[in-house]
């Protein structure tokens, strides 16, 4: 098992090295093309008042949707390189939340409801008056309560691990976000390690789920 883990780590490092080299090649090509255009004598267009980037936190647009763990090409979950979609859903008739295959018929959908003028949201069941609620480190479904701090979440897309390996429009783009308790933003909603079906969700230190060996800190609408 130790040898297998070592081989997998080496494969991940080699993949990251190749991605870095590919980005350097793309940058060199862009620079060469830019030099060619400059030599034609065509004027260079500039926009000194270009709009600033949109805020990195706030509710995603659209209606109810499934929520899946955000996979990246280097995630290597369960030592696999193919993409798997694991969605947040209610565990049977309990108040717990877990991950299951997004293609399952009974996967729940969620809506994001802005809290006042803040960037925080509540995450509500599509069909029931039940909201994601932080209780200690546990993540539970409870009746939605107005102005409940335990039900307020920050959808934070500002942490971009390893995105320097990709162009802005590649798979590590802004559609991914962390789900952090609004009043404990050192924590992230995760199942905390290589995902598999049936694992419970909880609020754990972001530092753990962000590690290259886990990469389960991000979520996306699917």
Short mmCIF file of C-alpha atoms in Angstrom, two decimals:
data_model
loop_
_atom_site.label_atom_id
_atom_site.label_comp_id
_atom_site.label_asym_id
_atom_site.label_seq_id
_atom_site.Cartn_x
_atom_site.Cartn_y
_atom_site.Cartn_z
CA UNK A 1 0.00 0.00 0.00
CA UNK A 2 2.84 2.39 0.86
CA UNK A 3 4.48 1.63 -2.49
CA UNK A 4 1.19 2.28 -4.27
CA UNK A 5 0.74 5.62 -2.53
CA UNK A 6 4.32 6.59 -3.43
CA UNK A 7 3.74 5.70 -7.08
CA UNK A 8 0.51 7.71 -7.12
CA UNK A 9 2.23 10.74 -5.56
CA UNK A 10 4.96 10.50 -8.20
CA UNK A 11 2.33 10.32 -10.95
CA UNK A 12 0.62 13.45 -9.56
CA UNK A 13 3.93 15.30 -9.44
CA UNK A 14 4.68 14.31 -13.03
CA UNK A 15 1.22 15.47 -14.14
CA UNK A 16 1.72 18.85 -12.42
CA UNK A 17 5.15 19.19 -14.04
CA UNK A 18 3.67 18.53 -17.48
CA UNK A 19 0.87 21.03 -16.89
CA UNK A 20 3.38 23.71 -15.91
CA UNK A 21 5.43 23.02 -19.05
CA UNK A 22 2.30 23.19 -21.22
CA UNK A 23 1.36 26.56 -19.76
CA UNK A 24 4.87 27.91 -20.41
CA UNK A 25 4.57 26.79 -24.04
CA UNK A 26 1.18 28.49 -24.41
CA UNK A 27 2.57 31.70 -22.91
CA UNK A 28 5.52 31.65 -25.33
CA UNK A 29 3.15 31.15 -28.28
CA UNK A 30 0.99 34.08 -27.17
CA UNK A 31 4.05 36.30 -26.81
CA UNK A 32 5.29 35.33 -30.28
CA UNK A 33 1.88 36.09 -31.80
CA UNK A 34 1.76 39.42 -29.97
CA UNK A 35 5.22 40.35 -31.29
CA UNK A 36 4.10 39.56 -34.83
CA UNK A 37 1.03 41.80 -34.48
CA UNK A 38 3.10 44.64 -33.01
CA UNK A 39 5.49 44.54 -35.99
CA UNK A 40 2.64 45.14 -38.46
CA UNK A 41 2.32 48.69 -37.17
CA UNK A 42 -1.29 48.24 -36.12
CA UNK A 43 -2.23 50.38 -33.13
CA UNK A 44 -2.37 48.65 -29.77
CA UNK A 45 -5.79 49.04 -28.16
CA UNK A 46 -5.86 49.65 -24.45
CA UNK A 47 -8.66 50.10 -21.96
CA UNK A 48 -7.37 51.87 -18.86
CA UNK A 49 -10.84 51.79 -17.31
CA UNK A 50 -11.54 48.08 -17.73
CA UNK A 51 -14.08 46.77 -15.21
CA UNK A 52 -12.75 45.19 -12.07
CA UNK A 53 -13.31 41.52 -11.34
CA UNK A 54 -16.65 40.64 -9.77
CA UNK A 55 -16.75 39.83 -6.04
CA UNK A 56 -15.55 36.34 -5.19
CA UNK A 57 -18.32 35.54 -2.76
CA UNK A 58 -22.07 35.35 -3.05
CA UNK A 59 -24.88 33.08 -4.22
CA UNK A 60 -24.53 31.34 -7.59
CA UNK A 61 -27.09 32.39 -10.18
CA UNK A 62 -30.02 30.24 -11.24
CA UNK A 63 -32.61 28.14 -9.43
CA UNK A 64 -32.44 24.85 -7.57
CA UNK A 65 -29.54 22.61 -8.50
CA UNK A 66 -27.54 19.64 -7.36
CA UNK A 67 -24.29 20.37 -5.50
CA UNK A 68 -21.27 18.26 -6.40
CA UNK A 69 -17.76 18.10 -5.00
CA UNK A 70 -15.55 20.14 -7.33
CA UNK A 71 -13.26 17.77 -9.22
CA UNK A 72 -9.99 19.00 -10.76
CA UNK A 73 -7.69 17.11 -13.17
CA UNK A 74 -5.13 16.53 -10.40
CA UNK A 75 -7.65 15.36 -7.77
CA UNK A 76 -6.91 11.63 -8.27
CA UNK A 77 -9.72 10.58 -5.93
CA UNK A 78 -9.41 6.96 -4.80
CA UNK A 79 -6.30 6.87 -7.03
CA UNK A 80 -8.42 7.28 -10.17
CA UNK A 81 -7.78 9.91 -12.82
CA UNK A 82 -11.31 9.99 -14.25
CA UNK A 83 -13.96 12.45 -13.11
CA UNK A 84 -16.63 11.27 -10.69
CA UNK A 85 -19.57 13.38 -9.57
CA UNK A 86 -20.43 13.12 -5.87
CA UNK A 87 -23.46 15.17 -4.82
CA UNK A 88 -24.70 16.38 -1.44
CA UNK A 89 -27.99 14.76 -0.47
CA UNK A 90 -30.06 13.87 2.57
CA UNK A 91 -29.22 10.55 4.22
CA UNK A 92 -32.46 8.58 4.16
CA UNK A 93 -35.00 10.09 6.56
CA UNK A 94 -32.35 11.47 8.91
CA UNK A 95 -31.12 15.03 9.39
CA UNK A 96 -27.63 14.14 8.16
CA UNK A 97 -26.12 15.04 4.80
CA UNK A 98 -23.92 12.73 2.77
CA UNK A 99 -22.49 12.33 -0.73
CA UNK A 100 -23.89 9.94 -3.32
CA UNK A 101 -23.48 9.46 -7.07
CA UNK A 102 -25.03 12.50 -8.77
CA UNK A 103 -26.74 10.22 -11.30
CA UNK A 104 -28.87 8.56 -8.61
CA UNK A 105 -32.59 9.29 -9.04
CA UNK A 106 -33.20 10.60 -5.52
CA UNK A 107 -30.38 13.16 -5.25
CA UNK A 108 -31.66 16.35 -3.60
CA UNK A 109 -31.49 19.81 -5.13
CA UNK A 110 -30.78 23.04 -3.25
CA UNK A 111 -31.50 26.74 -3.52
CA UNK A 112 -29.25 29.60 -2.40
CA UNK A 113 -31.01 32.43 -0.60
CA UNK A 114 -29.15 35.67 0.06
CA UNK A 115 -29.07 36.85 3.68
CA UNK A 116 -29.97 40.56 3.78
CA UNK A 117 -27.33 42.80 2.22
CA UNK A 118 -24.46 40.45 3.10
CA UNK A 119 -22.70 38.00 0.79
CA UNK A 120 -23.89 35.13 2.96
CA UNK A 121 -26.59 32.66 1.93
CA UNK A 122 -28.81 29.99 3.36
CA UNK A 123 -28.82 26.64 1.55
CA UNK A 124 -32.39 25.36 1.45
CA UNK A 125 -33.91 22.08 0.30
CA UNK A 126 -35.73 22.54 -3.01
CA UNK A 127 -39.04 21.08 -1.77
CA UNK A 128 -38.94 21.31 2.03
CA UNK A 129 -38.41 24.09 4.57
CA UNK A 130 -35.08 22.58 5.63
CA UNK A 131 -31.73 24.39 5.65
CA UNK A 132 -28.10 23.37 6.01
CA UNK A 133 -27.23 23.94 9.67
CA UNK A 134 -23.85 23.82 11.41
CA UNK A 135 -23.94 22.06 14.78
CA UNK A 136 -20.41 21.79 16.18
CA UNK A 137 -18.55 20.15 13.32
CA UNK A 138 -21.69 18.32 12.15
CA UNK A 139 -23.72 19.41 9.14
CA UNK A 140 -27.46 18.84 9.63
CA UNK A 141 -30.74 19.58 7.90
CA UNK A 142 -33.02 21.54 10.22
CA UNK A 143 -36.07 23.76 9.86
CA UNK A 144 -35.07 27.09 8.35
CA UNK A 145 -34.91 29.87 10.96
CA UNK A 146 -34.60 33.53 9.99
CA UNK A 147 -31.35 35.21 11.15
CA UNK A 148 -29.88 31.92 12.40
CA UNK A 149 -26.09 32.28 12.36
CA UNK A 150 -25.76 28.48 12.21
CA UNK A 151 -27.58 28.50 8.86
CA UNK A 152 -25.53 31.21 7.16
CA UNK A 153 -22.84 30.20 4.66
CA UNK A 154 -20.14 31.93 2.67
CA UNK A 155 -19.68 30.61 -0.87
CA UNK A 156 -16.05 31.60 -1.28
CA UNK A 157 -14.28 31.28 -4.64
CA UNK A 158 -11.18 33.28 -3.65
CA UNK A 159 -8.96 30.32 -2.75
CA UNK A 160 -7.51 29.02 -6.01
CA UNK A 161 -5.13 26.14 -5.33
CA UNK A 162 -2.95 25.22 -8.33
CA UNK A 163 -4.97 27.34 -10.77
CA UNK A 164 -1.76 28.94 -11.97
CA UNK A 165 -1.36 25.78 -14.05
CA UNK A 166 -4.37 26.68 -16.20
CA UNK A 167 -5.78 29.42 -18.35
CA UNK A 168 -8.64 31.37 -16.79
CA UNK A 169 -11.28 29.52 -18.82
CA UNK A 170 -10.00 26.02 -18.06
CA UNK A 171 -11.39 23.46 -15.62
CA UNK A 172 -10.16 25.23 -12.49
CA UNK A 173 -12.34 28.27 -13.19
CA UNK A 174 -14.62 30.47 -11.16
CA UNK A 175 -17.53 28.01 -11.19
CA UNK A 176 -15.91 26.28 -8.20
CA UNK A 177 -16.42 27.58 -4.67
CA UNK A 178 -15.85 26.58 -1.07
CA UNK A 179 -18.80 26.39 1.33
CA UNK A 180 -17.68 27.92 4.61
CA UNK A 181 -19.69 28.60 7.78
CA UNK A 182 -20.23 32.36 7.65
CA UNK A 183 -18.92 32.82 11.19
CA UNK A 184 -16.14 30.21 11.07
CA UNK A 185 -14.43 30.68 7.73
CA UNK A 186 -11.40 28.59 8.60
CA UNK A 187 -13.71 25.59 8.09
CA UNK A 188 -15.06 24.11 4.86
CA UNK A 189 -17.91 21.71 4.13
CA UNK A 190 -16.33 18.42 3.07
CA UNK A 191 -16.25 14.69 3.70
CA UNK A 192 -12.54 15.31 4.36
CA UNK A 193 -10.65 12.78 2.21
CA UNK A 194 -10.83 10.75 -1.02
CA UNK A 195 -14.61 10.60 -1.58
CA UNK A 196 -16.85 7.57 -1.89
CA UNK A 197 -20.60 7.10 -1.66
CA UNK A 198 -22.34 7.29 1.71
CA UNK A 199 -19.81 9.50 3.49
CA UNK A 200 -21.24 12.16 5.82
CA UNK A 201 -20.59 15.85 5.28
CA UNK A 202 -19.27 18.05 8.06
CA UNK A 203 -17.43 21.33 8.66
CA UNK A 204 -13.72 20.58 8.91
CA UNK A 205 -10.57 22.74 8.73
CA UNK A 206 -10.10 23.98 5.17
CA UNK A 207 -6.37 23.34 5.47
CA UNK A 208 -7.03 19.59 5.49
CA UNK A 209 -9.47 19.39 2.59
CA UNK A 210 -7.29 21.72 0.47
CA UNK A 211 -4.30 19.38 0.61
CA UNK A 212 -3.17 17.94 -2.70
CA UNK A 213 -3.75 14.44 -1.34
CA UNK A 214 -7.44 15.19 -0.63
CA UNK A 215 -8.69 18.09 -2.79
CA UNK A 216 -12.26 17.96 -1.44
CA UNK A 217 -12.66 21.64 -0.53
CA UNK A 218 -14.55 22.77 -3.64
CA UNK A 219 -18.17 22.50 -4.76
CA UNK A 220 -20.02 23.27 -7.99
CA UNK A 221 -23.57 23.40 -9.29
CA UNK A 222 -24.42 20.50 -11.63
#
